[in-house]
Amino acid sequence: MKFEENRLVYEQDGVEIGEVEFKELDNNQVDIYHTYVDPDYQGQQIASKMVETVIQKFHIIFLSFDGNCSLASIALSIALPNMVLMSNGSMKSIP
């Protein structure tokens, strides 16, 4: 995986097979607005690995995402199993 401006790219054998696009906001906040994994590689938790990498890089304490991106929603729920997705796209920690 490699970071580019506002984007994390997942490559395999030099071919781009996935990406997460995001916008840095204030106070350790990141808006993940696009997540994509090539259909031939779906089901391998690539999206959740990319989302987790973004979270770790920015030491994120708050996430928001575009509710229209269902892959982002699924990836977030896998990457952060102790978090609950709220209807407004934010996440809340659960014990």
PDB file of C-alpha atoms in Angstrom:
ATOM      1  CA  MET A   1       0.000   0.000   0.000  1.00  0.00           C
ATOM      2  CA  LYS A   2       1.158   3.513  -0.660  1.00  0.00           C
ATOM      3  CA  PHE A   3      -0.148   6.925   0.250  1.00  0.00           C
ATOM      4  CA  GLU A   4      -0.657   9.574  -2.368  1.00  0.00           C
ATOM      5  CA  GLU A   5      -2.284  12.960  -1.839  1.00  0.00           C
ATOM      6  CA  ASN A   6      -5.618  12.270  -0.077  1.00  0.00           C
ATOM      7  CA  ARG A   7      -5.554   8.652  -1.230  1.00  0.00           C
ATOM      8  CA  LEU A   8      -4.253   5.243  -0.223  1.00  0.00           C
ATOM      9  CA  VAL A   9      -3.588   2.827  -3.070  1.00  0.00           C
ATOM     10  CA  TYR A  10      -3.438  -0.969  -2.756  1.00  0.00           C
ATOM     11  CA  GLU A  11      -1.317  -2.636  -5.417  1.00  0.00           C
ATOM     12  CA  GLN A  12      -0.599  -6.246  -6.234  1.00  0.00           C
ATOM     13  CA  ASP A  13       2.167  -7.083  -8.685  1.00  0.00           C
ATOM     14  CA  GLY A  14       2.303  -3.419  -9.727  1.00  0.00           C
ATOM     15  CA  VAL A  15      -1.418  -3.287 -10.564  1.00  0.00           C
ATOM     16  CA  GLU A  16      -3.748  -0.996  -8.624  1.00  0.00           C
ATOM     17  CA  ILE A  17      -6.591  -3.117  -7.243  1.00  0.00           C
ATOM     18  CA  GLY A  18      -7.981  -0.857  -4.533  1.00  0.00           C
ATOM     19  CA  GLU A  19      -8.086   2.649  -3.167  1.00  0.00           C
ATOM     20  CA  VAL A  20      -9.417   4.726  -0.318  1.00  0.00           C
ATOM     21  CA  GLU A  21      -9.891   8.429  -0.905  1.00  0.00           C
ATOM     22  CA  PHE A  22     -10.116  10.739   2.084  1.00  0.00           C
ATOM     23  CA  LYS A  23      -9.993  14.349   3.159  1.00  0.00           C
ATOM     24  CA  GLU A  24      -8.132  15.478   6.259  1.00  0.00           C
ATOM     25  CA  LEU A  25     -10.260  17.691   8.482  1.00  0.00           C
ATOM     26  CA  ASP A  26      -9.339  19.419  11.748  1.00  0.00           C
ATOM     27  CA  ASN A  27      -8.448  17.780  15.080  1.00  0.00           C
ATOM     28  CA  ASN A  28      -7.518  14.273  13.903  1.00  0.00           C
ATOM     29  CA  GLN A  29     -10.640  13.932  11.796  1.00  0.00           C
ATOM     30  CA  VAL A  30     -10.696  12.292   8.395  1.00  0.00           C
ATOM     31  CA  ASP A  31     -13.591  12.043   5.957  1.00  0.00           C
ATOM     32  CA  ILE A  32     -13.405   8.809   3.947  1.00  0.00           C
ATOM     33  CA  TYR A  33     -15.466   9.570   0.868  1.00  0.00           C
ATOM     34  CA  HIS A  34     -14.566   6.775  -1.546  1.00  0.00           C
ATOM     35  CA  THR A  35     -13.493   3.157  -1.184  1.00  0.00           C
ATOM     36  CA  TYR A  36     -12.959   0.799  -4.097  1.00  0.00           C
ATOM     37  CA  VAL A  37     -11.666  -2.744  -4.541  1.00  0.00           C
ATOM     38  CA  ASP A  38     -11.528  -4.443  -7.936  1.00  0.00           C
ATOM     39  CA  PRO A  39     -14.367  -7.014  -8.048  1.00  0.00           C
ATOM     40  CA  ASP A  40     -11.857  -9.823  -8.729  1.00  0.00           C
ATOM     41  CA  TYR A  41     -10.234  -9.134  -5.335  1.00  0.00           C
ATOM     42  CA  GLN A  42     -13.277  -8.502  -3.171  1.00  0.00           C
ATOM     43  CA  GLY A  43     -13.890 -10.723  -0.157  1.00  0.00           C
ATOM     44  CA  GLN A  44     -10.246 -10.580   0.966  1.00  0.00           C
ATOM     45  CA  GLN A  45     -10.749  -7.725   3.479  1.00  0.00           C
ATOM     46  CA  ILE A  46      -8.614  -5.411   1.354  1.00  0.00           C
ATOM     47  CA  ALA A  47     -10.937  -2.456   1.984  1.00  0.00           C
ATOM     48  CA  SER A  48     -10.839  -2.955   5.751  1.00  0.00           C
ATOM     49  CA  LYS A  49      -7.028  -3.224   5.666  1.00  0.00           C
ATOM     50  CA  MET A  50      -6.841   0.049   3.736  1.00  0.00           C
ATOM     51  CA  VAL A  51      -9.242   1.818   6.106  1.00  0.00           C
ATOM     52  CA  GLU A  52      -7.308   0.533   9.117  1.00  0.00           C
ATOM     53  CA  THR A  53      -4.069   1.822   7.568  1.00  0.00           C
ATOM     54  CA  VAL A  54      -5.592   5.288   7.143  1.00  0.00           C
ATOM     55  CA  ILE A  55      -6.793   5.204  10.759  1.00  0.00           C
ATOM     56  CA  GLN A  56      -3.332   4.252  12.024  1.00  0.00           C
ATOM     57  CA  LYS A  57      -1.499   6.846   9.901  1.00  0.00           C
ATOM     58  CA  PHE A  58      -3.538   9.766  11.139  1.00  0.00           C
ATOM     59  CA  HIS A  59      -4.138   8.552  14.725  1.00  0.00           C
ATOM     60  CA  ILE A  60      -7.805   9.177  14.055  1.00  0.00           C
ATOM     61  CA  ILE A  61     -10.149   9.877  16.914  1.00  0.00           C
ATOM     62  CA  PHE A  62     -13.213  10.596  14.762  1.00  0.00           C
ATOM     63  CA  LEU A  63     -14.259   9.277  11.367  1.00  0.00           C
ATOM     64  CA  SER A  64     -16.955  10.334   8.988  1.00  0.00           C
ATOM     65  CA  PHE A  65     -17.820   8.762   5.690  1.00  0.00           C
ATOM     66  CA  ASP A  66     -20.196   9.186   2.803  1.00  0.00           C
ATOM     67  CA  GLY A  67     -23.219   7.034   3.603  1.00  0.00           C
ATOM     68  CA  ASN A  68     -23.557   6.327  -0.120  1.00  0.00           C
ATOM     69  CA  CYS A  69     -20.325   4.326  -0.094  1.00  0.00           C
ATOM     70  CA  SER A  70     -21.472   0.933   1.201  1.00  0.00           C
ATOM     71  CA  LEU A  71     -17.989  -0.566   0.863  1.00  0.00           C
ATOM     72  CA  ALA A  72     -16.633   2.081   3.240  1.00  0.00           C
ATOM     73  CA  SER A  73     -19.345   1.198   5.736  1.00  0.00           C
ATOM     74  CA  ILE A  74     -18.502  -2.503   5.622  1.00  0.00           C
ATOM     75  CA  ALA A  75     -14.759  -1.832   5.772  1.00  0.00           C
ATOM     76  CA  LEU A  76     -15.179   0.418   8.798  1.00  0.00           C
ATOM     77  CA  SER A  77     -17.239  -2.157  10.659  1.00  0.00           C
ATOM     78  CA  ILE A  78     -14.561  -4.819  10.048  1.00  0.00           C
ATOM     79  CA  ALA A  79     -11.593  -2.548  10.806  1.00  0.00           C
ATOM     80  CA  LEU A  80     -13.184  -1.182  13.981  1.00  0.00           C
ATOM     81  CA  PRO A  81     -15.271  -3.945  15.562  1.00  0.00           C
ATOM     82  CA  ASN A  82     -15.692  -1.993  18.825  1.00  0.00           C
ATOM     83  CA  MET A  83     -17.238   0.984  17.087  1.00  0.00           C
ATOM     84  CA  VAL A  84     -20.835   1.571  16.058  1.00  0.00           C
ATOM     85  CA  LEU A  85     -21.717   3.416  12.867  1.00  0.00           C
ATOM     86  CA  MET A  86     -24.219   6.171  13.595  1.00  0.00           C
ATOM     87  CA  SER A  87     -26.862   7.219  11.075  1.00  0.00           C
ATOM     88  CA  ASN A  88     -25.036  10.497  10.404  1.00  0.00           C
ATOM     89  CA  GLY A  89     -21.889   8.628   9.331  1.00  0.00           C
ATOM     90  CA  SER A  90     -19.952   9.212  12.533  1.00  0.00           C
ATOM     91  CA  MET A  91     -18.668   6.421  14.747  1.00  0.00           C
ATOM     92  CA  LYS A  92     -19.130   5.870  18.470  1.00  0.00           C
ATOM     93  CA  SER A  93     -17.020   3.652  20.711  1.00  0.00           C
ATOM     94  CA  ILE A  94     -18.751   0.820  22.577  1.00  0.00           C
ATOM     95  CA  PRO A  95     -17.405  -1.040  25.616  1.00  0.00           C
TER      96      PRO A  95
END
